[in-house]
Amino acid sequence: MMNTRRNFLARLAGTAWLPLLCQRGLAQADSPPVKVKESDPVALALGYKEDTTKVDSKKYPFHTKDQKCATCALFQAQPGQALAPCTVFGSKTVPPNAWCSAYAKRPEAAK
Ligand code: SF4
């Protein structure tokens, strides 16, 4: 009897955190996407700029001003979407005129 009660309480304690985890997951799913900041560590490492015309041409001599997120294969935009996630930055979003050194020209943009 005591063992059953102890088992029940142990199982209850073991699952008590589930609703909290689900609430946290829902809160994250409902929260608006976060825009990448130029000061983010990954952004700094990749020379990310919100405006492709502001890229340091000495540091990135291969960069051209027609390179931007809008023509990058890693830009996950749906039609008409201003800010969209970039594969490099996980769920964070970037604007279509941004650029970083991970730029990979989209095949259809290469034509
Ligand atoms: Fe933009 Fe492409 Fe760099 Fe992502 S990887 S920030 S889409 S240029």
GROMACS .gro file of C-alpha atoms and ligand atoms in nm:
model
  119
    1MET     CA    1   0.000   0.000   0.000
    2MET     CA    2   0.273   0.239   0.105
    3ASN     CA    3   0.477   0.138  -0.194
    4THR     CA    4   0.187   0.212  -0.429
    5ARG     CA    5   0.133   0.554  -0.275
    6ARG     CA    6   0.506   0.629  -0.297
    7ASN     CA    7   0.511   0.518  -0.660
    8PHE     CA    8   0.213   0.738  -0.739
    9LEU     CA    9   0.376   1.042  -0.577
   10ALA     CA   10   0.705   0.973  -0.755
   11ARG     CA   11   0.530   0.950  -1.092
   12LEU     CA   12   0.333   1.267  -1.018
   13ALA     CA   13   0.652   1.454  -0.928
   14GLY     CA   14   0.822   1.318  -1.239
   15THR     CA   15   0.556   1.457  -1.469
   16ALA     CA   16   0.475   1.781  -1.284
   17TRP     CA   17   0.715   1.974  -1.507
   18LEU     CA   18   0.537   1.870  -1.831
   19PRO     CA   19   0.270   2.144  -1.828
   20LEU     CA   20   0.541   2.403  -1.763
   21LEU     CA   21   0.746   2.273  -2.055
   22CYS     CA   22   0.442   2.274  -2.283
   23GLN     CA   23   0.352   2.629  -2.178
   24ARG     CA   24   0.708   2.740  -2.247
   25GLY     CA   25   0.702   2.574  -2.589
   26LEU     CA   26   0.373   2.739  -2.676
   27ALA     CA   27   0.501   3.076  -2.556
   28GLN     CA   28   0.806   3.042  -2.783
   29ALA     CA   29   0.589   2.935  -3.076
   30ASP     CA   30   0.365   3.239  -3.026
   31SER     CA   31   0.648   3.487  -2.981
   32PRO     CA   32   0.734   3.696  -3.287
   33PRO     CA   33   1.051   3.602  -3.475
   34VAL     CA   34   1.365   3.779  -3.363
   35LYS     CA   35   1.555   3.983  -3.620
   36VAL     CA   36   1.929   3.920  -3.647
   37LYS     CA   37   2.135   4.206  -3.507
   38GLU     CA   38   2.466   4.303  -3.663
   39SER     CA   39   2.610   4.271  -3.311
   40ASP     CA   40   2.510   3.904  -3.274
   41PRO     CA   41   2.824   3.688  -3.238
   42VAL     CA   42   2.740   3.477  -3.544
   43ALA     CA   43   2.658   3.791  -3.744
   44LEU     CA   44   2.991   3.948  -3.646
   45ALA     CA   45   3.179   3.634  -3.744
   46LEU     CA   46   3.011   3.633  -4.086
   47GLY     CA   47   3.042   4.007  -4.157
   48TYR     CA   48   2.662   4.037  -4.158
   49LYS     CA   49   2.518   4.376  -4.259
   50GLU     CA   50   2.149   4.467  -4.279
   51ASP     CA   51   2.231   4.669  -4.590
   52THR     CA   52   2.443   4.493  -4.851
   53THR     CA   53   2.584   4.829  -4.967
   54LYS     CA   54   2.746   4.871  -4.622
   55VAL     CA   55   2.963   4.557  -4.642
   56ASP     CA   56   3.333   4.614  -4.578
   57SER     CA   57   3.479   4.562  -4.927
   58LYS     CA   58   3.836   4.541  -4.793
   59LYS     CA   59   3.747   4.259  -4.558
   60TYR     CA   60   3.518   4.087  -4.813
   61PRO     CA   61   3.664   4.163  -5.159
   62PHE     CA   62   3.452   3.888  -5.319
   63HIS     CA   63   3.130   4.067  -5.216
   64THR     CA   64   2.934   4.244  -5.487
   65LYS     CA   65   2.645   4.482  -5.424
   66ASP     CA   66   2.400   4.261  -5.614
   67GLN     CA   67   2.457   3.988  -5.354
   68LYS     CA   68   2.184   4.004  -5.091
   69CYS     CA   69   1.961   3.774  -4.889
   70ALA     CA   70   1.682   3.802  -5.148
   71THR     CA   71   1.900   3.610  -5.399
   72CYS     CA   72   2.060   3.374  -5.146
   73ALA     CA   73   1.971   3.004  -5.136
   74LEU     CA   74   1.964   3.016  -4.754
   75PHE     CA   75   1.691   3.285  -4.738
   76GLN     CA   76   1.361   3.115  -4.643
   77ALA     CA   77   1.117   3.387  -4.755
   78GLN     CA   78   0.764   3.320  -4.872
   79PRO     CA   79   0.632   3.548  -5.149
   80GLY     CA   80   0.569   3.898  -5.013
   81GLN     CA   81   0.747   3.833  -4.684
   82ALA     CA   82   0.974   4.121  -4.580
   83LEU     CA   83   1.171   3.953  -4.303
   84ALA     CA   84   1.242   3.583  -4.330
   85PRO     CA   85   1.447   3.319  -4.151
   86CYS     CA   86   1.793   3.236  -4.276
   87THR     CA   87   1.926   2.885  -4.235
   88VAL     CA   88   2.252   3.018  -4.090
   89PHE     CA   89   2.074   3.204  -3.810
   90GLY     CA   90   1.820   2.937  -3.712
   91SER     CA   91   1.479   3.089  -3.644
   92LYS     CA   92   1.604   3.449  -3.648
   93THR     CA   93   1.504   3.660  -3.945
   94VAL     CA   94   1.694   3.878  -4.189
   95PRO     CA   95   1.574   4.143  -4.437
   96PRO     CA   96   1.603   4.083  -4.814
   97ASN     CA   97   1.871   4.352  -4.860
   98ALA     CA   98   2.106   4.211  -4.594
   99TRP     CA   99   2.421   4.010  -4.663
  100CYS     CA  100   2.672   3.786  -4.490
  101SER     CA  101   2.980   3.595  -4.602
  102ALA     CA  102   2.783   3.267  -4.610
  103TYR     CA  103   2.601   3.402  -4.916
  104ALA     CA  104   2.522   3.129  -5.172
  105LYS     CA  105   2.358   3.245  -5.491
  106ARG     CA  106   2.021   3.085  -5.549
  107PRO     CA  107   2.033   2.873  -5.869
  108GLU     CA  108   1.739   3.057  -6.029
  109ALA     CA  109   1.906   3.392  -5.946
  110ALA     CA  110   2.222   3.281  -6.128
  111LYS     CA  111   2.044   3.276  -6.468
  112SF4    FE1  112   2.147   3.653  -4.607
  112SF4    FE2  113   2.229   3.429  -4.724
  112SF4    FE3  114   2.380   3.542  -4.534
  112SF4    FE4  115   2.151   3.427  -4.471
  112SF4     S1  116   2.333   3.325  -4.557
  112SF4     S2  117   2.222   3.626  -4.398
  112SF4     S3  118   2.022   3.471  -4.647
  112SF4     S4  119   2.330   3.629  -4.735
   0.00000   0.00000   0.00000
